[in-house]
Tab-separated table of N, CA and C in Angstrom:
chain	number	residue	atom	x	y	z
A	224	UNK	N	39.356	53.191	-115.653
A	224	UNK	CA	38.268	52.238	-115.807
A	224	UNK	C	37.997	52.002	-117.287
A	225	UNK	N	37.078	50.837	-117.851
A	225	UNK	CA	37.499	50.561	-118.833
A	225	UNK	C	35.851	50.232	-119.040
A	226	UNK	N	35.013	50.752	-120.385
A	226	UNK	CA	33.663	50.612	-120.619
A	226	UNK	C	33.594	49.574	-121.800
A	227	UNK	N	32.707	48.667	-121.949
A	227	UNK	CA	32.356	47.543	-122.678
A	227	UNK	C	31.024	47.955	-123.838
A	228	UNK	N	31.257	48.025	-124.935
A	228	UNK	CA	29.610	48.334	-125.497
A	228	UNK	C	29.636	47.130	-126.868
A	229	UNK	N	29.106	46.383	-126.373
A	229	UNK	CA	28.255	45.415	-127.399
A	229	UNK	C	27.177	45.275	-128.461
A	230	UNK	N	27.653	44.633	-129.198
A	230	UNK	CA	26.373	44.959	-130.469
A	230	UNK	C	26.387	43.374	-131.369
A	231	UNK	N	25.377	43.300	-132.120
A	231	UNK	CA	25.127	42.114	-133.029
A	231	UNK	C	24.377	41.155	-132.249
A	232	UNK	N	24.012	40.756	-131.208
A	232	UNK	CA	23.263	39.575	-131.017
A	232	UNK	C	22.014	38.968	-131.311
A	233	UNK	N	21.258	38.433	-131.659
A	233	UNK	CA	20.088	38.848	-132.151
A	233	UNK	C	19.272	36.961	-132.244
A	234	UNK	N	18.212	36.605	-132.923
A	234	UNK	CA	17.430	35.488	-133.016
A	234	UNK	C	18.171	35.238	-134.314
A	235	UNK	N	18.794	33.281	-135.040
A	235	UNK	CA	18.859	33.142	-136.172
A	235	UNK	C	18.425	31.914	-136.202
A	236	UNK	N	18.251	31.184	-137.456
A	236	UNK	CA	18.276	30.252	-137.442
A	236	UNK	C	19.253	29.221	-137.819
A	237	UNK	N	19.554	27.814	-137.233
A	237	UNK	CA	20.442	27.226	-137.342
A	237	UNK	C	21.026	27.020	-138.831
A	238	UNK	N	22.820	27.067	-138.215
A	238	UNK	CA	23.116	26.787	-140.140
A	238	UNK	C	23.173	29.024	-140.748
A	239	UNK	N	22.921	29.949	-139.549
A	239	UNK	CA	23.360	31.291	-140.036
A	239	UNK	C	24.312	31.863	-139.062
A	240	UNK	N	24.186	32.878	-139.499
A	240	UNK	CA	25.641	33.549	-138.903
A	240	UNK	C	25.161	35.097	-138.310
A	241	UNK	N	25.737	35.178	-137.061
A	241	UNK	CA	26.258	36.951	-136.671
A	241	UNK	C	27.685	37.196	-136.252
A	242	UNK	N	27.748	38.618	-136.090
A	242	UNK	CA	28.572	39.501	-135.729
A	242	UNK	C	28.798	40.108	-134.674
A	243	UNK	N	29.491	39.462	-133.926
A	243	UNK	CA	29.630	40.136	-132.489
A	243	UNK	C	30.233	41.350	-132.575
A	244	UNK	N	29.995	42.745	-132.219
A	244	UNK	CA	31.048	43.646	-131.681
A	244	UNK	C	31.345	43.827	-130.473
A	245	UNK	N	32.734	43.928	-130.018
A	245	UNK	CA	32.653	44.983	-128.530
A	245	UNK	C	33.644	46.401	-128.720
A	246	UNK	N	33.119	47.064	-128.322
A	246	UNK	CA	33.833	48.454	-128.571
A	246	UNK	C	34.326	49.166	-127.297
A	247	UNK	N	35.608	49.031	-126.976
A	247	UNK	CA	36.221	49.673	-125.905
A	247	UNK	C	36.413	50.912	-125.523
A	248	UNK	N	36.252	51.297	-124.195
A	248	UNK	CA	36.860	52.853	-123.845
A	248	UNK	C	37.379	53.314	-123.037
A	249	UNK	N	38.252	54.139	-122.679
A	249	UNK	CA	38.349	54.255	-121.142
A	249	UNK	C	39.876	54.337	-121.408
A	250	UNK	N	41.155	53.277	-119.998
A	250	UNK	CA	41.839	53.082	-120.101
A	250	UNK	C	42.115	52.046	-120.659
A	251	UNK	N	42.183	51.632	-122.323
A	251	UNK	CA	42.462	50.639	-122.335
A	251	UNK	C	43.797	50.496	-123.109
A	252	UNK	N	44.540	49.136	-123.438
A	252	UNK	CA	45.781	49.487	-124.066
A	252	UNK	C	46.035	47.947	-125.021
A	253	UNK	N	46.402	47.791	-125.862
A	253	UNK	CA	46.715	47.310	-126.646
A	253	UNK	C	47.103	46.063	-126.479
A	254	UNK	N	47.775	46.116	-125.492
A	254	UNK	CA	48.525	44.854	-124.908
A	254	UNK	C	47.725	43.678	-124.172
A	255	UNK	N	46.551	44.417	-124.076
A	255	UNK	CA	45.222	43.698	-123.167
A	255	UNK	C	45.078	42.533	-123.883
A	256	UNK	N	44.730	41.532	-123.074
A	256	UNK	CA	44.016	40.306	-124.034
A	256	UNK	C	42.230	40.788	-124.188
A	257	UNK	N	41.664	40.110	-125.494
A	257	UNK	CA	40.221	40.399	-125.555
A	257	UNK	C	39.735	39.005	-126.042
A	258	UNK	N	38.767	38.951	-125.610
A	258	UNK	CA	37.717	37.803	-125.723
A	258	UNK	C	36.460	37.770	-125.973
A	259	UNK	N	35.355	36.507	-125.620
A	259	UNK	CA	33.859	36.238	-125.540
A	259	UNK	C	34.128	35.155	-124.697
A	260	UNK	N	33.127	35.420	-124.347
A	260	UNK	CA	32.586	34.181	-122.989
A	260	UNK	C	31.249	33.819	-123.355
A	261	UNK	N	30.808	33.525	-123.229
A	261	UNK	CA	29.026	32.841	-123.011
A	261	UNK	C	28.620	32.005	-122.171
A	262	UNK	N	27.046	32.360	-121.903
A	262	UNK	CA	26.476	31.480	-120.161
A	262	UNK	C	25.580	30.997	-120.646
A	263	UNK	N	25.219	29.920	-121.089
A	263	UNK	CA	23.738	29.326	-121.327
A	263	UNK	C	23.133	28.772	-120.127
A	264	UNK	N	21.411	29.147	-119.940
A	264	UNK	CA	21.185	28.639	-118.967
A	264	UNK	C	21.336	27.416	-118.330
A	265	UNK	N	21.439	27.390	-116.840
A	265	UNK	CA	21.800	26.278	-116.050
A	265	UNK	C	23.642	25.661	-116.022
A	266	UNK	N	24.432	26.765	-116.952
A	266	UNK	CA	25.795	26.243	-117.518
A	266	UNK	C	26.696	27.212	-117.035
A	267	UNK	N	27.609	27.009	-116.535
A	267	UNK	CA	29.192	27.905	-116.393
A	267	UNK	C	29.129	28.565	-117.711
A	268	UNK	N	29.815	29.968	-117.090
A	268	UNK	CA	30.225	30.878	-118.028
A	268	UNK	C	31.631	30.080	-118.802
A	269	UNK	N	31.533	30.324	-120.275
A	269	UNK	CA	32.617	29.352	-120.569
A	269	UNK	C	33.466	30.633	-122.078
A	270	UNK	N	34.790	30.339	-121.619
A	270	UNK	CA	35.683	31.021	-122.929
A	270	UNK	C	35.054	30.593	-124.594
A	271	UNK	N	34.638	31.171	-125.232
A	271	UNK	CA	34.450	31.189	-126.434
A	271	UNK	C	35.831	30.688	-127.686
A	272	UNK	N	36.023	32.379	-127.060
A	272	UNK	CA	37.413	32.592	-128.021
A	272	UNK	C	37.698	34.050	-127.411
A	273	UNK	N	39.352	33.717	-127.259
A	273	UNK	CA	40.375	35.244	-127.032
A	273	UNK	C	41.337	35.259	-127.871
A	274	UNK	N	41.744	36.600	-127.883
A	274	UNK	CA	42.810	37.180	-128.596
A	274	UNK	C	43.889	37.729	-127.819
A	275	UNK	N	45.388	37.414	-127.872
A	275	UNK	CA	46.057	37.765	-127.656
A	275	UNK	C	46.267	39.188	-128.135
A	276	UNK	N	47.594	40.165	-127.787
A	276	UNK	CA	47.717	41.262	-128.453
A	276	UNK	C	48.637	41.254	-129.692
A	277	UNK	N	49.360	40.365	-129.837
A	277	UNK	CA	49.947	39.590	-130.778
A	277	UNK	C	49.231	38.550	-131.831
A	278	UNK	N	48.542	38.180	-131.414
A	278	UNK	CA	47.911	37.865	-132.241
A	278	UNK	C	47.438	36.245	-132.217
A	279	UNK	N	47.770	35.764	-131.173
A	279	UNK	CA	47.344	34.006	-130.592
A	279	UNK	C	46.156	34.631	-129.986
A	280	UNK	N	45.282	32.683	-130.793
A	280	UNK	CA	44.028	32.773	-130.567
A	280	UNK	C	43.651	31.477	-129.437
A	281	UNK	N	42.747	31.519	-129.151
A	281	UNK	CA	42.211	30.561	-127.964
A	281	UNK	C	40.696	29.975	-128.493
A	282	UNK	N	40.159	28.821	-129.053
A	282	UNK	CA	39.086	28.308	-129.047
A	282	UNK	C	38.421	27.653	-128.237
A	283	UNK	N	37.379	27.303	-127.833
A	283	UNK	CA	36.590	26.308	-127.505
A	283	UNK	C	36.481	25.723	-128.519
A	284	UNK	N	36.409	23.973	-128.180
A	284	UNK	CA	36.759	23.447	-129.334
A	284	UNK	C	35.166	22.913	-129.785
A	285	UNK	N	33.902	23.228	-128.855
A	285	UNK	CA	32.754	23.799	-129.840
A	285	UNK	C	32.764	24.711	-131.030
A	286	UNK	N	33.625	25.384	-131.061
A	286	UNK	CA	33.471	26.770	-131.322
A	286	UNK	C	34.675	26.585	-133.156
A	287	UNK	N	35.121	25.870	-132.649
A	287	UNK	CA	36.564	26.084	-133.784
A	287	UNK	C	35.925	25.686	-135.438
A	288	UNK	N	36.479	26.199	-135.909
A	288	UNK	CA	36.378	26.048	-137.787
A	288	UNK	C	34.744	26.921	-137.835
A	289	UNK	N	34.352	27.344	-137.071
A	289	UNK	CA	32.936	28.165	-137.003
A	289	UNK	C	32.975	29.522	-137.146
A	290	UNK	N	33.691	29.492	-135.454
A	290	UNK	CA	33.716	30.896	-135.057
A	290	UNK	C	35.305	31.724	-135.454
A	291	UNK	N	34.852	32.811	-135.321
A	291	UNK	CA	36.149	33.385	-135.599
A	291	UNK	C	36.721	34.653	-135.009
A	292	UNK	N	37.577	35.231	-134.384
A	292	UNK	CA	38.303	36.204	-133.406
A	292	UNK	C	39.017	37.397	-134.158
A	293	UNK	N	38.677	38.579	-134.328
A	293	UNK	CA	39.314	39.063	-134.742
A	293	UNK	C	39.195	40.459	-133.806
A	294	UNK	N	40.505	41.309	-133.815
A	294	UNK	CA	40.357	42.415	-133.186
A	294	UNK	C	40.624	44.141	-133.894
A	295	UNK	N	40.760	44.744	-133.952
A	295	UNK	CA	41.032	46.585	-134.575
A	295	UNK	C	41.591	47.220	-133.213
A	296	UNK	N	42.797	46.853	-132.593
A	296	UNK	CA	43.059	47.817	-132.081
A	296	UNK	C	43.406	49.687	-132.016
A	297	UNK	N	43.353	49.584	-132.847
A	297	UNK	CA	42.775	51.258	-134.115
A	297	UNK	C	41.944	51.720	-132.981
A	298	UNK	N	40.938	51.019	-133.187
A	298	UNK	CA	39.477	51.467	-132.532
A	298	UNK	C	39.115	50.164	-131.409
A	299	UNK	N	39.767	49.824	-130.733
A	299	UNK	CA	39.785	49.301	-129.364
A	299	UNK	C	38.696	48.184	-129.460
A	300	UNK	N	38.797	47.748	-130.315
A	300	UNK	CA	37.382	46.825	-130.720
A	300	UNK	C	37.685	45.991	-131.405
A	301	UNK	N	36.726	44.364	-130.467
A	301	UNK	CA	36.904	42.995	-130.753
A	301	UNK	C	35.368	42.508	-131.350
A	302	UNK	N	36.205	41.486	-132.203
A	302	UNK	CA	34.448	40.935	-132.689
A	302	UNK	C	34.878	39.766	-133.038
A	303	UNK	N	33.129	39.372	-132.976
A	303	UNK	CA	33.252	37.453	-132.992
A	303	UNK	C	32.528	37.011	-134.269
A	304	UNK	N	33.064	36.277	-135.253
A	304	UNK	CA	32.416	36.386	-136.259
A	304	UNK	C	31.781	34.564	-136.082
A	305	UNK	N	30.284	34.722	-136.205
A	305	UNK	CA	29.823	33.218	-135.811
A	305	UNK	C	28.796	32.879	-136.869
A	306	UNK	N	29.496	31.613	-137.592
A	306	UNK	CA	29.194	31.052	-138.879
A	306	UNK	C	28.404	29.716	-138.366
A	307	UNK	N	27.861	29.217	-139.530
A	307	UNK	CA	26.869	28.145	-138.939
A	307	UNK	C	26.532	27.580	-137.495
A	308	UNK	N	25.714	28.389	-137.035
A	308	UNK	CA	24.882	28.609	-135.690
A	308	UNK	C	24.347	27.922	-135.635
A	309	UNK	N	24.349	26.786	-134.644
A	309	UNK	CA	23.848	25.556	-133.597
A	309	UNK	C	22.877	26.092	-132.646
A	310	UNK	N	21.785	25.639	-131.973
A	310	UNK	CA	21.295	25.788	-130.896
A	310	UNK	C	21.388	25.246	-129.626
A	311	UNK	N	22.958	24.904	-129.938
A	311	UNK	CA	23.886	24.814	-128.689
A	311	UNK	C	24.508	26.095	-128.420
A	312	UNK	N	24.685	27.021	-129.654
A	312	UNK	CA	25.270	28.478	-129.127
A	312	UNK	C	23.979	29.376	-128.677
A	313	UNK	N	23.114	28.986	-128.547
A	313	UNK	CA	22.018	29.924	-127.386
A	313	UNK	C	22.968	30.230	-126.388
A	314	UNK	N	23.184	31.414	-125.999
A	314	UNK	CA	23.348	31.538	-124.334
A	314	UNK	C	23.800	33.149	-124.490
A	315	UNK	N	23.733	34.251	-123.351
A	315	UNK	CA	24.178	34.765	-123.463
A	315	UNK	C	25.849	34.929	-123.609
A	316	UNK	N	26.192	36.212	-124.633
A	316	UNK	CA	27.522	36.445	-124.620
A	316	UNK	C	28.229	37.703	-124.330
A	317	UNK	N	29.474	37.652	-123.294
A	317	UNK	CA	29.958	38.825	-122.742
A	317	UNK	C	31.475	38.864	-123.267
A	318	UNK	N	31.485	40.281	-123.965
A	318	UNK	CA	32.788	40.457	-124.007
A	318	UNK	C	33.596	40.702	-123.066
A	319	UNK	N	34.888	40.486	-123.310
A	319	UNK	CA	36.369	40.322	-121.960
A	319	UNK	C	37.301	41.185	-122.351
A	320	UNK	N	37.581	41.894	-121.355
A	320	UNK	CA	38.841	42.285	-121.963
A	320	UNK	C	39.952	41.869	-120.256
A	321	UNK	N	40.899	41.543	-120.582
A	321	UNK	CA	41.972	41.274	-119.391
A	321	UNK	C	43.279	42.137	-119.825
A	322	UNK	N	43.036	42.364	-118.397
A	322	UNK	CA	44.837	43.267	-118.170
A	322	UNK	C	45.498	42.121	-117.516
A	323	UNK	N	46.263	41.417	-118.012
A	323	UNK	CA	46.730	40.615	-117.519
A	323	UNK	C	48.112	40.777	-115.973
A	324	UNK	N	48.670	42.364	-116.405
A	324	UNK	CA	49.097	42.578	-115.572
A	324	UNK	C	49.054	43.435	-113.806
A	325	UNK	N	47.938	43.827	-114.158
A	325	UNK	CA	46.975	43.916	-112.640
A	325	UNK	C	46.154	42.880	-112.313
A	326	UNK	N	45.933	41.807	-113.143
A	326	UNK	CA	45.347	40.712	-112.818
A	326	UNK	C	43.579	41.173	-112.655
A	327	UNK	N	43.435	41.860	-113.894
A	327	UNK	CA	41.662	42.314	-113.961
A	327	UNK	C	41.175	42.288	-115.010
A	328	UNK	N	40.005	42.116	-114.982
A	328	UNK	CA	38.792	41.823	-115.800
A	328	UNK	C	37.891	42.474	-116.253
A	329	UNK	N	37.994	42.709	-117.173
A	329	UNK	CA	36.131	43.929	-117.936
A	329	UNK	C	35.421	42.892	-118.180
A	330	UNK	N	34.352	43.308	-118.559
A	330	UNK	CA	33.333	42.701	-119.038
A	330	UNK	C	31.898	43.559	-119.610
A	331	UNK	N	31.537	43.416	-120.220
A	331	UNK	CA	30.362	43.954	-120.917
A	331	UNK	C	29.162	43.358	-120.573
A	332	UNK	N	27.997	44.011	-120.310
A	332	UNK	CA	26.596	43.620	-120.189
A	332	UNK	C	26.260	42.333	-120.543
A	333	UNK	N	26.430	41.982	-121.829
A	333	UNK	CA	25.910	41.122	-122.296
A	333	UNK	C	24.868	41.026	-123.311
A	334	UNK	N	25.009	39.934	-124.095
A	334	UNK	CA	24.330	40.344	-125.396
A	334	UNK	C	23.425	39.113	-125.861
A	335	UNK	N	22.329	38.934	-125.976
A	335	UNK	CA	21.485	37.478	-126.022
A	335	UNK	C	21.736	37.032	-127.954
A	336	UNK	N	22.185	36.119	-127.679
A	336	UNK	CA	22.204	35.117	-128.769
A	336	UNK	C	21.294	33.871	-128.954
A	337	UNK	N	20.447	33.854	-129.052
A	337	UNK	CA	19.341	32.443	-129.857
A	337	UNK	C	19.399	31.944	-131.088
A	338	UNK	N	19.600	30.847	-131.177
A	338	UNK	CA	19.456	30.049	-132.515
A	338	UNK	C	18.550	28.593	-132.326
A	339	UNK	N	17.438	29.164	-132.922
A	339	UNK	CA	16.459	28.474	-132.808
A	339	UNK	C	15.525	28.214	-134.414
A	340	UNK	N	15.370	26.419	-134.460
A	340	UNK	CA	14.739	26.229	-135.905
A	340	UNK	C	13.142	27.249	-135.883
């Protein structure tokens, strides 16, 4: 089994920036893809941005020249680096991790993001 622990979300105002972490444990392995998702109310959970284990990235194309994907497989841990913050990125955000080859899904609690003037 595979544990999710999240950190950085917090209130900013538009035009700033946070730091997503997720910090993995358990069985996890390298080869995994890792991601963010986010749900704003009334809205589908929607891909942010993932990381391959190689190193291909995946945007939402809200999200692109903003946000940014990076991972430490060292220490099993993905983070989202999010630069000039819209209050279109309100919503909560859950980190992903996929085994692509059992065809499963982690996910983390979730972490509230607001950006509000």
């Amino acid at each position: 089994q595979v544990q999710l622990v999240e950190s950085g979300g917090g209130l900013v105002q538009p035009g700033g920036s946070l730091r997503l972490s997720c910090a993995a444990s358990g069985s996890i392995f390298s080869i995994y893809t890792m991601g963010w998702y986010r749900q704003a109310p009334g809205k589908q959970r929607e891909l942010v941005a993932a990381m391959a284990s190689g190193g291909s990235t995946n945007y939402a194309d809200s999200v692109k020249g903003r946000f940014t994907i990076s991972r430490d497989n060292a220490k099993n841990t993905v983070y989202l680096q999010m630069n000039i913050l819209k209050p279109e990125d309100t919503a909560v955000y859950y980190c992903n991790v996929r085994d692509n080859r059992a065809f499963k899904d982690y996910w983390g609690q979730g972490t509230q993001v607001t950006v509000s003037p």
